[in-house]
Tab-separated table of C-alpha atoms in Angstrom:
chain	number	residue	atom	x	y	z
A	1	UNK	CA	136.133	60.923	-105.213
A	2	UNK	CA	133.779	61.906	-108.060
A	3	UNK	CA	131.863	63.887	-106.283
A	4	UNK	CA	135.118	65.752	-104.232
A	5	UNK	CA	136.695	66.450	-107.783
A	6	UNK	CA	133.172	68.005	-108.632
A	7	UNK	CA	133.386	70.160	-105.234
A	8	UNK	CA	136.612	71.387	-105.809
A	9	UNK	CA	136.270	72.515	-109.333
A	10	UNK	CA	134.591	75.487	-107.751
A	11	UNK	CA	137.595	76.707	-105.995
A	12	UNK	CA	139.968	76.110	-108.986
A	13	UNK	CA	141.375	73.185	-106.963
A	14	UNK	CA	141.725	69.153	-106.970
A	15	UNK	CA	141.187	67.029	-103.915
A	16	UNK	CA	144.135	65.329	-102.819
A	17	UNK	CA	143.409	63.073	-100.376
A	18	UNK	CA	140.672	62.102	-98.050
A	19	UNK	CA	141.580	63.369	-94.047
A	20	UNK	CA	138.413	62.488	-92.293
A	21	UNK	CA	135.168	61.372	-92.915
A	22	UNK	CA	132.687	62.114	-89.688
A	23	UNK	CA	129.766	64.467	-89.910
A	24	UNK	CA	131.606	65.691	-93.079
A	25	UNK	CA	134.123	64.108	-95.592
A	26	UNK	CA	137.048	66.590	-95.206
A	27	UNK	CA	139.904	66.556	-98.326
A	28	UNK	CA	142.998	68.122	-98.316
A	29	UNK	CA	142.595	70.071	-101.162
A	30	UNK	CA	145.553	71.682	-103.650
A	31	UNK	CA	144.279	75.400	-104.402
A	32	UNK	CA	146.212	77.828	-106.781
A	33	UNK	CA	148.022	80.480	-104.936
A	34	UNK	CA	146.641	82.132	-102.033
A	35	UNK	CA	147.798	81.610	-98.570
A	36	UNK	CA	148.255	78.122	-96.546
A	37	UNK	CA	150.624	77.030	-99.115
A	38	UNK	CA	148.311	76.285	-101.795
A	39	UNK	CA	146.178	73.987	-99.677
A	40	UNK	CA	142.806	74.164	-98.408
A	41	UNK	CA	140.047	71.896	-96.667
A	42	UNK	CA	137.360	71.157	-98.747
A	43	UNK	CA	134.348	69.875	-97.105
A	44	UNK	CA	131.460	67.833	-98.531
A	45	UNK	CA	128.802	68.089	-95.715
A	46	UNK	CA	126.693	65.189	-94.647
A	47	UNK	CA	123.435	64.568	-96.386
A	48	UNK	CA	120.572	65.800	-94.401
A	49	UNK	CA	122.547	66.663	-90.833
A	50	UNK	CA	122.473	70.652	-91.322
A	51	UNK	CA	120.697	72.986	-93.571
A	52	UNK	CA	122.189	75.296	-96.269
A	53	UNK	CA	121.102	78.263	-93.976
A	54	UNK	CA	123.012	76.611	-90.929
A	55	UNK	CA	125.790	75.871	-92.819
A	56	UNK	CA	126.056	79.521	-94.171
A	57	UNK	CA	125.587	80.475	-90.602
A	58	UNK	CA	128.488	78.212	-89.597
A	59	UNK	CA	130.804	79.688	-91.816
A	60	UNK	CA	129.911	83.249	-90.991
A	61	UNK	CA	130.483	82.574	-87.496
A	62	UNK	CA	134.236	81.118	-88.395
A	63	UNK	CA	134.906	84.162	-90.566
A	64	UNK	CA	133.965	86.581	-87.755
A	65	UNK	CA	136.025	85.018	-85.379
A	66	UNK	CA	138.957	84.655	-87.901
A	67	UNK	CA	138.415	88.558	-88.153
A	68	UNK	CA	138.596	88.844	-84.411
A	69	UNK	CA	142.049	87.474	-84.739
A	70	UNK	CA	140.889	83.855	-83.178
A	71	UNK	CA	143.018	80.745	-84.571
A	72	UNK	CA	140.000	79.418	-86.533
A	73	UNK	CA	139.904	78.461	-90.379
A	74	UNK	CA	138.503	81.387	-92.841
A	75	UNK	CA	136.216	80.323	-95.064
A	76	UNK	CA	137.167	80.524	-98.910
A	77	UNK	CA	134.624	82.003	-101.332
A	78	UNK	CA	133.962	80.299	-104.729
A	79	UNK	CA	133.200	83.247	-106.747
A	80	UNK	CA	130.961	85.057	-104.593
A	81	UNK	CA	129.531	82.048	-102.678
A	82	UNK	CA	130.655	80.485	-99.439
A	83	UNK	CA	128.588	77.370	-99.926
A	84	UNK	CA	127.951	75.578	-103.159
A	85	UNK	CA	125.281	72.851	-104.347
A	86	UNK	CA	126.575	69.428	-105.986
A	87	UNK	CA	124.866	67.525	-108.741
A	88	UNK	CA	123.360	65.031	-106.096
A	89	UNK	CA	122.279	67.717	-103.705
A	90	UNK	CA	125.067	67.655	-101.291
A	91	UNK	CA	126.418	70.608	-100.021
A	92	UNK	CA	130.149	71.633	-100.014
A	93	UNK	CA	132.143	74.260	-98.581
A	94	UNK	CA	136.244	75.065	-98.125
A	95	UNK	CA	138.081	76.742	-95.466
A	96	UNK	CA	141.802	77.832	-95.050
A	97	UNK	CA	144.158	74.976	-94.088
A	98	UNK	CA	145.774	75.203	-90.626
A	99	UNK	CA	148.850	74.076	-89.656
A	100	UNK	CA	149.988	71.437	-86.655
A	101	UNK	CA	148.461	67.721	-85.700
A	102	UNK	CA	145.477	66.886	-83.682
A	103	UNK	CA	145.987	67.475	-79.539
A	104	UNK	CA	144.948	63.509	-79.932
A	105	UNK	CA	142.520	61.128	-80.674
A	106	UNK	CA	139.281	59.657	-79.139
A	107	UNK	CA	140.321	56.558	-77.362
A	108	UNK	CA	143.740	56.989	-77.510
A	109	UNK	CA	145.572	58.094	-74.426
A	110	UNK	CA	147.055	61.514	-74.521
A	111	UNK	CA	150.794	61.678	-75.541
A	112	UNK	CA	153.252	63.270	-73.241
A	113	UNK	CA	153.591	63.371	-69.618
A	114	UNK	CA	151.182	64.785	-67.228
A	115	UNK	CA	152.782	67.866	-66.545
A	116	UNK	CA	152.756	68.658	-70.203
A	117	UNK	CA	149.199	67.570	-70.933
A	118	UNK	CA	147.772	69.998	-67.760
A	119	UNK	CA	150.191	72.738	-69.839
A	120	UNK	CA	148.492	72.295	-72.928
A	121	UNK	CA	144.983	72.279	-71.217
A	122	UNK	CA	145.943	75.438	-69.664
A	123	UNK	CA	146.648	76.758	-72.728
A	124	UNK	CA	143.339	75.391	-74.433
A	125	UNK	CA	141.238	76.869	-71.495
A	126	UNK	CA	142.631	80.568	-72.340
A	127	UNK	CA	142.067	79.889	-76.023
A	128	UNK	CA	138.520	79.037	-75.555
A	129	UNK	CA	137.902	81.938	-73.083
A	130	UNK	CA	139.076	84.215	-75.834
A	131	UNK	CA	137.121	82.587	-78.447
A	132	UNK	CA	134.031	82.909	-75.982
A	133	UNK	CA	134.733	86.838	-75.461
A	134	UNK	CA	135.317	87.511	-78.891
A	135	UNK	CA	131.548	85.453	-79.806
A	136	UNK	CA	130.077	88.104	-76.900
A	137	UNK	CA	131.183	90.928	-79.034
A	138	UNK	CA	129.553	89.692	-82.319
A	139	UNK	CA	126.348	91.143	-83.764
A	140	UNK	CA	124.625	87.861	-84.833
A	141	UNK	CA	122.850	88.129	-88.545
A	142	UNK	CA	119.047	88.122	-88.944
A	143	UNK	CA	119.835	85.052	-91.199
A	144	UNK	CA	121.861	83.088	-88.386
A	145	UNK	CA	120.357	79.825	-88.068
A	146	UNK	CA	122.140	76.968	-86.083
A	147	UNK	CA	121.032	74.341	-83.668
A	148	UNK	CA	120.147	74.651	-79.808
A	149	UNK	CA	122.440	73.520	-77.276
A	150	UNK	CA	120.366	74.817	-74.569
A	151	UNK	CA	118.186	73.330	-71.742
A	152	UNK	CA	115.943	71.382	-74.283
A	153	UNK	CA	118.631	71.092	-76.961
A	154	UNK	CA	120.405	68.582	-74.184
A	155	UNK	CA	117.264	67.652	-72.150
A	156	UNK	CA	114.159	68.045	-73.555
A	157	UNK	CA	111.487	65.807	-75.252
A	158	UNK	CA	113.564	66.057	-78.761
A	159	UNK	CA	117.436	66.618	-77.480
A	160	UNK	CA	119.284	67.703	-81.053
A	161	UNK	CA	121.472	64.091	-80.584
A	162	UNK	CA	118.824	62.123	-79.678
A	163	UNK	CA	116.622	60.505	-76.796
A	164	UNK	CA	119.623	58.965	-74.916
A	165	UNK	CA	117.511	57.876	-71.834
A	166	UNK	CA	115.800	55.386	-74.482
A	167	UNK	CA	118.694	53.721	-76.644
A	168	UNK	CA	118.151	50.512	-77.127
A	169	UNK	CA	121.345	49.083	-75.772
A	170	UNK	CA	120.682	50.310	-72.430
A	171	UNK	CA	120.077	47.678	-69.333
A	172	UNK	CA	117.354	48.511	-67.288
A	173	UNK	CA	119.762	49.514	-64.343
A	174	UNK	CA	121.327	51.855	-67.132
A	175	UNK	CA	118.175	53.192	-68.147
A	176	UNK	CA	117.283	54.154	-64.740
A	177	UNK	CA	120.615	56.236	-64.177
A	178	UNK	CA	119.910	57.866	-67.574
A	179	UNK	CA	116.718	58.934	-66.644
A	180	UNK	CA	117.781	60.087	-63.344
A	181	UNK	CA	120.751	62.141	-64.775
A	182	UNK	CA	118.040	63.661	-67.280
A	183	UNK	CA	116.208	65.126	-64.664
A	184	UNK	CA	119.532	66.332	-62.748
A	185	UNK	CA	120.816	67.762	-65.961
A	186	UNK	CA	117.692	69.783	-66.573
A	187	UNK	CA	117.352	71.210	-63.125
A	188	UNK	CA	120.992	72.237	-63.443
A	189	UNK	CA	120.908	73.770	-66.297
A	190	UNK	CA	117.678	75.982	-65.658
A	191	UNK	CA	119.344	77.309	-62.623
A	192	UNK	CA	122.415	77.971	-64.682
A	193	UNK	CA	120.202	79.539	-67.694
A	194	UNK	CA	119.403	82.323	-64.713
A	195	UNK	CA	122.514	83.967	-65.190
A	196	UNK	CA	124.443	82.631	-68.370
A	197	UNK	CA	123.051	83.857	-71.917
A	198	UNK	CA	123.101	81.541	-74.565
A	199	UNK	CA	125.534	82.040	-77.286
A	200	UNK	CA	127.197	80.571	-80.188
A	201	UNK	CA	129.385	77.869	-78.738
A	202	UNK	CA	131.847	75.458	-81.041
A	203	UNK	CA	130.235	72.594	-79.422
A	204	UNK	CA	132.683	69.997	-80.170
A	205	UNK	CA	136.151	70.544	-78.934
A	206	UNK	CA	137.036	67.201	-79.090
A	207	UNK	CA	141.287	66.146	-79.184
A	208	UNK	CA	140.725	65.905	-83.345
A	209	UNK	CA	139.616	69.495	-83.596
A	210	UNK	CA	142.169	71.023	-81.451
A	211	UNK	CA	145.383	71.645	-83.835
A	212	UNK	CA	148.804	71.845	-82.181
A	213	UNK	CA	151.961	73.266	-83.761
A	214	UNK	CA	154.233	74.028	-81.262
A	215	UNK	CA	152.872	76.366	-78.564
A	216	UNK	CA	150.049	77.449	-80.590
A	217	UNK	CA	146.630	76.099	-80.403
A	218	UNK	CA	144.151	76.325	-83.285
A	219	UNK	CA	140.085	75.073	-83.071
A	220	UNK	CA	138.696	73.404	-86.399
A	221	UNK	CA	135.533	71.878	-87.454
A	222	UNK	CA	132.741	74.164	-86.267
A	223	UNK	CA	130.147	72.087	-87.844
A	224	UNK	CA	128.137	70.826	-84.474
A	225	UNK	CA	128.236	75.043	-83.509
A	226	UNK	CA	125.101	76.287	-81.810
A	227	UNK	CA	123.237	78.471	-79.257
A	228	UNK	CA	124.426	77.109	-76.138
A	229	UNK	CA	126.244	77.521	-72.710
A	230	UNK	CA	129.782	78.785	-73.066
A	231	UNK	CA	130.765	76.062	-70.233
A	232	UNK	CA	129.818	73.362	-72.504
A	233	UNK	CA	132.924	73.859	-74.796
A	234	UNK	CA	134.745	73.221	-71.558
A	235	UNK	CA	132.803	70.054	-70.685
A	236	UNK	CA	132.951	68.582	-74.047
A	237	UNK	CA	136.864	68.621	-73.885
A	238	UNK	CA	136.725	66.769	-70.652
A	239	UNK	CA	134.308	64.199	-71.436
A	240	UNK	CA	137.199	62.671	-73.686
A	241	UNK	CA	139.601	62.735	-70.535
A	242	UNK	CA	137.759	60.512	-67.898
A	243	UNK	CA	139.704	58.024	-68.551
A	244	UNK	CA	143.180	59.777	-68.413
A	245	UNK	CA	145.398	58.621	-65.701
A	246	UNK	CA	145.754	62.679	-64.905
A	247	UNK	CA	142.316	63.365	-65.539
A	248	UNK	CA	142.356	65.814	-62.083
A	249	UNK	CA	145.316	67.599	-63.380
A	250	UNK	CA	144.000	68.313	-66.787
A	251	UNK	CA	140.492	69.237	-65.680
A	252	UNK	CA	142.299	72.034	-63.079
A	253	UNK	CA	144.448	73.173	-65.891
A	254	UNK	CA	141.531	73.793	-68.113
A	255	UNK	CA	139.606	75.562	-65.806
A	256	UNK	CA	142.500	77.548	-64.269
A	257	UNK	CA	143.407	78.827	-67.997
A	258	UNK	CA	139.903	79.493	-68.958
A	259	UNK	CA	139.773	81.200	-65.251
A	260	UNK	CA	142.281	83.460	-66.037
A	261	UNK	CA	140.798	85.263	-68.680
A	262	UNK	CA	136.819	84.438	-67.892
A	263	UNK	CA	134.663	83.544	-64.746
A	264	UNK	CA	134.162	80.179	-64.192
A	265	UNK	CA	132.071	77.990	-62.189
A	266	UNK	CA	133.963	74.754	-61.769
A	267	UNK	CA	130.953	72.804	-60.614
A	268	UNK	CA	129.109	73.401	-63.584
A	269	UNK	CA	132.372	72.565	-66.020
A	270	UNK	CA	131.434	69.042	-64.074
A	271	UNK	CA	127.791	69.023	-64.787
A	272	UNK	CA	128.367	69.902	-68.521
A	273	UNK	CA	131.132	67.166	-68.848
A	274	UNK	CA	127.888	64.952	-68.061
A	275	UNK	CA	125.719	66.879	-70.426
A	276	UNK	CA	127.921	65.832	-73.105
A	277	UNK	CA	128.610	62.513	-71.951
A	278	UNK	CA	124.608	62.023	-72.150
A	279	UNK	CA	124.743	63.578	-75.564
A	280	UNK	CA	127.121	61.584	-76.915
A	281	UNK	CA	124.753	58.227	-76.190
A	282	UNK	CA	121.920	59.666	-78.015
A	283	UNK	CA	124.521	60.689	-81.113
A	284	UNK	CA	125.617	56.899	-81.489
A	285	UNK	CA	121.817	56.018	-82.226
A	286	UNK	CA	121.584	56.836	-85.861
A	287	UNK	CA	125.180	57.015	-86.724
A	288	UNK	CA	126.339	53.442	-85.467
A	289	UNK	CA	125.854	49.556	-86.194
A	290	UNK	CA	123.721	47.759	-83.126
A	291	UNK	CA	126.987	45.650	-82.440
A	292	UNK	CA	129.626	48.731	-82.666
A	293	UNK	CA	131.871	48.291	-79.444
A	294	UNK	CA	131.633	52.330	-78.979
A	295	UNK	CA	127.602	51.957	-78.220
A	296	UNK	CA	128.764	50.298	-75.122
A	297	UNK	CA	131.703	52.349	-74.374
A	298	UNK	CA	129.500	55.628	-74.508
A	299	UNK	CA	126.856	54.008	-72.173
A	300	UNK	CA	129.687	52.933	-69.640
A	301	UNK	CA	131.043	56.415	-69.441
A	302	UNK	CA	127.961	58.160	-69.216
A	303	UNK	CA	126.801	56.042	-66.504
A	304	UNK	CA	130.120	56.565	-64.718
A	305	UNK	CA	129.794	60.554	-64.978
A	306	UNK	CA	126.610	60.458	-63.995
A	307	UNK	CA	127.158	58.613	-60.810
A	308	UNK	CA	130.304	60.820	-60.328
A	309	UNK	CA	128.271	63.915	-60.667
A	310	UNK	CA	124.988	63.294	-58.975
A	311	UNK	CA	126.940	62.527	-55.859
């Protein structure tokens, strides 16, 4: 908590509670006056994950989307800076506190009826379409520097989240599926790239990052945003739904909602679902202990998805 207290002083605030600790440690922070009911989200960025330039670019992106009227958190300045460096070299930033509760949690079945879940996914698809349309109208600043979720960022020799096909926990059979899936995905993405331009995407549209407040949805945690394909955001959503009883309805709702505002190729949504499940296998390697059950569950999910999509 000491670092959080040090960071909060830059915004004249104080940390109240640790909310989540993943790539960032996020605290609920009491701040004097202003919007959000005197509350903001204080973020202590994971050491070595993103550069200062990348975090500033993320904050610029969030601010630009907020200015366009999208339901995303607006960065809060500490003096004239959006990003501060703490005494141990760790970066800190703060953003507006948005109301609502997460749509769900990883590994926990979604609440409510399948019909209700499908309605929420339709609304989510529409929100993502609005985010992507607004993004297309932005002029990126010269200093914009974010990771690449492009063909090489997902399937190259050094993918952003790691060489998933070389995960040490893979059996020989699983490694074979992963290698086949990598080749399949690379070809599909190269074809897609001929007509689908790269753009800044959220790249981590998980249940935990979608807030529900009545009928309103908002999108938080742009820490993984980068230059990628729009439909990767839809694939990320669906990657968490593969074991849901209503997965077909959720997929249909998400695609229908998105398609009501933007063009969408349903088959490519499945391809990007595969892309996310593969990337997530790579994500586990430097972050989880060798005996963490999430290692095996992510591998099993990716193998299942690969076999289904490559049929």
